[in-house]
Each structure stands twice: as structure tokens, then as C-alpha cells.
Phi, psi and omega in degrees: 000132182251130174275156181300135183260330192239169188228142174257159185285156170079196175094159185228174175226080178289159172296138191268326181059023181293332185295340178297333184219359181300334182262011186261104179310157178282122177296157176292157177296140173272141182262106181285163179280343180206144168229151177248111187247107174293143180276000174235090178247029191207169168283141175116201185287132171305146174301151172260123186305138176235022181229172184218163180290139183104332181289141177271142181229154176249164179306117186094358182291142175296131176242332182223127179257153180301141183256001185195184179291314172266088178199176185214152177279148178237143188232157176302134177256347172227169175259140173167206184255133177282123186246348181202141166222111192206168179277107187228161192290149175238178181299330179277010183078354181281156171255116194241140175300122192233152178250117179262131181243128170261130187296141174274147181291132182063020178285153168283118182259008176267150176273125183279119185280137172255112178285114185237013193303325187300330182269341188313317179299336183264004179286148180274165173306324185284329180286324172298318180293329180284330176296321188290321178291315184292333180275002180054043188277128167230169184301125182259011179274357175136325191278338172065029175283135183301123192290329175295327178291310179309317180279012181227066176300144169313156185299328183275005176254103178275119175262128180231006178213141169241138175239126181266117192268101176239034182283328169038067186269347177296130180301151176081321193280131181225011185288327178296312177312309181292327175305316188287332173285322200252336183236041190295310186295313178300322169301320182283330172296319175294323175290327176297321173298310178312313184291315179302314182295318179282341182066034183260165176248358174232139185209145178233146173249120188250125178215128183295146186287011171263007179236061190290327179300316179293330174291316179293325183293314183289327182286324172295318186294325179297323174293317185285327179255002190307324182287346176289340185295326188300318184278329179294328195246332186076024179256012177086170182287150178094353182262127175215154175296152171263150178261131180248114186262129183259135170299144185285124180192136183263136001266076187289337182275358179286146187310314190291324183277324178296327179292317178301316182292319181276317187248355180065030180252132179260122174283130177296153175302129181084356179267182177239166178305317190294344180292342179248011171086021183224142166240132181240140178228148178287150176301326179295325182289323179297319184291322174300316181298319182298313181301318183298323182265321179278319181262353180060036186253128177283155184286092185247351180210155179214157173281136172232159169256126163246125189203181179139153188293342181265001186274125179309314190221087173298136186223157158254133183217148158288138177226138176286135183294146177089358175293129182280150183309315184302340180273357188268344189306331178289338183282324183250007166088005186091201189235146168273334177221157183280124184286144172255346182211142176230131183239135168267130191093192179269171186281356176274309192249348184296175181233128176293141187252149177257352185223156172262001178268043184252135179273153170288124175247182189295335180271003184270118178265355182182167172232125178243134181250132174234140178277178183298319187288342180264003179258133184276099185261010177303140173290149176306126177267198178251135184303130186253014178053042173284335178083002185293322179292331175292316179300324186283339189292117182284000180231024163076020178276177180244086188300322182301313180300319177292325176296316183292329174299316193284309178313321186270358187056035176262074190285325181293320175303315183296322181298319183292332184267008165093028179299323187296333178279356176291129179250028161064047172293330179086002184306314193292315172294323178303324189259001182286127174288339179274357169069029176290130179284056194310318181300314184302317180306306186301310175307312182299316181297326182285326173298321186285323180286351175274349176248357184250000000 
């Protein structure tokens, strides 16, 4: 086990509230009567519909095919009839062309697994990438970048290290923690596929030290399956990934910060991890890769956490993609207090929702319900120039300066000061004693510079 040797600048230490759900095993998927499947659940071009209203589909059938290099397939997550194809709201507030499926009576709602493990070790890199692309696998850490594209760096980018990201630094969320406990072998097989595709000889499994049970589970699994990596990766006997234990700190799970913490490499502003020879994948993504290759299973469900102090039964659960928030109440048993805010994702980087008729998409790792008492409703104060936001920014921006530029509509100045490099971790707003919604100003400024 390797401990973190390096540190990244900035960051904060919010209360985590992970104990609400961290000991709850992942429930089996609840089958909704209806799903709404956006054809854009990923970064890049929306998928192109290959179905029409009135058609019947089975679980796992393709309903949207990739429409470009950076795009991803979408599959039916339940069996039934397509009743609508229309522009409908999604969790990021955009209206996206979506396919609505009503579950059929007596339809088989299980995905039928095709066991193909015996031939996986003989598949070429190109065949593995095709299986991942056909399955519509995207990054499940929140970015939802098409995984086959991420694992196909340009020839001039030499990759020497893979990091499997199990940091899960967002408060409240625990589904990745549970995956590492319950799906350990599948995650390691997924890592083996990543290593084989990229041809690297160095890999780390990175976990924060507030998940000791996951650290011990991975440590045991590496001893148990260590000899298997030779056939999973083609690297020969004696090769295994290393376990990297990270000190708890937000936003440790961000790619740039986890690369700095483990490798002491700095991803340049506007650059990508591949620019410093590294690829990082979330543990949930690794498990989805395993399912796509070993089981030929498309990405039709994912693990999420549904939690909050007002939730009767905080849970980790598998959820079929396209399930509406309003249909999940039976999964967590309702509320003990009235929630005043619902967030898809974690409270730091997630997005507040105005409706419960919003579908769970591939990139959503959780749903957090907050009561009135848990919402910071203080009015925006005046900046006291304390500099806390500057200390907290993990990429070295000056949030208050950017905020003033945005307020004065000096968007080009904000651009020249690096506002586009902000990846919206929210550390600045969290630490601001004047309760200035710095993140909101930065998001607005980023949106404006794309139009001016």
C-alpha cells in the first residue's frame, strides 16, 4: 500500500455526511413503469435516434447510435413500447431530445447476460474499444465523457500511468465506496482491460483514507487476484496495480488533483491528463467496462446514492437510466421531514432541481435531499478581501477578481484571467465568509464568454 506522497494546492474539508449511507449495501434495481432516456447523456454530439414512436424494445436494445467521434450510444433500460420522442428537461436544465418508454405488461425486464469471459483475454485492443463504444460506456464520475474516446489518446500522447479513481470526495455520496466493497473483482477486471488497451505498466487504485473498509477490500483482492492480472492484461506474471491511500480532502477526486497527489505531475491549464502521460477512470466506469466486455451488457443502469437527513432510508441502489426522480420514492421510503432542495450529484458540484420529473442519466452519482435548516439562505454580503477563496481554489484562480469582472460584464477580461479553466468544484463559494455565490458568478461568466 502506498500512501499519498504529494499534495495539491487549495481545497477544503467539508463535513461529509457519508455515514448516512456508507454501510447500506447496493439495492437491486427497481423497475419503473416508465423511463425517459435523453439522447445526450454524455459530453459530445447527441446520439441519433434509431427508433420511432410505437416500436417495442427489449432491455438493452439500441435506441440511439453515436453521431460522431465524441458521442455515445443509448440503450433501452426497460422493455416496453416507445410512446414519445420529444425535447424534455434533464438534470442540467437543458431540454434534450429524449425517448420515453412505457413498460410492457409481463415483459422480461432483466438483461440477459451472454457469458463471454472465456474469450476476453484474446480480444485485441480494437475489439475491446468497440465493445466499450457499442455499450455506450461513459465516465461515471460525473463528466460522462465517452470512455472509448478517452482510452484512444492521439499517437503523440505517450501514456505511462493509469489511475483508478475511488476517491469519491463529494460529501454524502457513497455508491463508489460500496462498489469497491461489493464488485471488487469486476472493477479489477475492468482495470485490467484499461491497462491492456493503453499498454501501460503502471497503475494505481486511489482511495481516500475515510473509506478504510474499501482500502482493506482492495488490498485483499489484489492479493487474491494478483496472479490473474497476467492474463487480464497480457503483462506477464508479477505485475499488479498499486494501492494509493489519499488523505481526505475535497476536491481530491478531480483528475488534475488526484494526478498531482499521486504522481506530482501538473496538468496544464486547459490541458488534459493525457498531456502528462496519465489516464484516470472512475471505479464505476471500470465496472461498466467490465460488464460491457465480459457480459456484453450495455450501460443501462448505474449505482447511485439517495440520501439526506430528511430521507427515511438513505440507500445505495442500482437505478435504470431514465428513471424519474418522482418514481424513486418507494426505493428510499419517503421523507421524515419536508425537503426544500433536491440536488442531483453531490452538494458541491451537483445541480439543484426544480422538478421531480427529471430522469437519472449516466453521469448522475446521487440524489441529495436537504431541509430548510440545511440550506445556507444568508444573503450575499460584501467581500472582505480575506483571500480564503484564493487559498481554496485548486487551480490557482482568483475567484473574487473574476466575480467583479463578471458583475461589470467585462467578460473578455475574465477570460484572460482564466475563468474558462474553472471546473466548478465550488470550493471558493463554500469557504466564503461573506456568502458570496462565487460559483454562480463564475458559471455565468463561463457561459457568457462562449457567446461574446
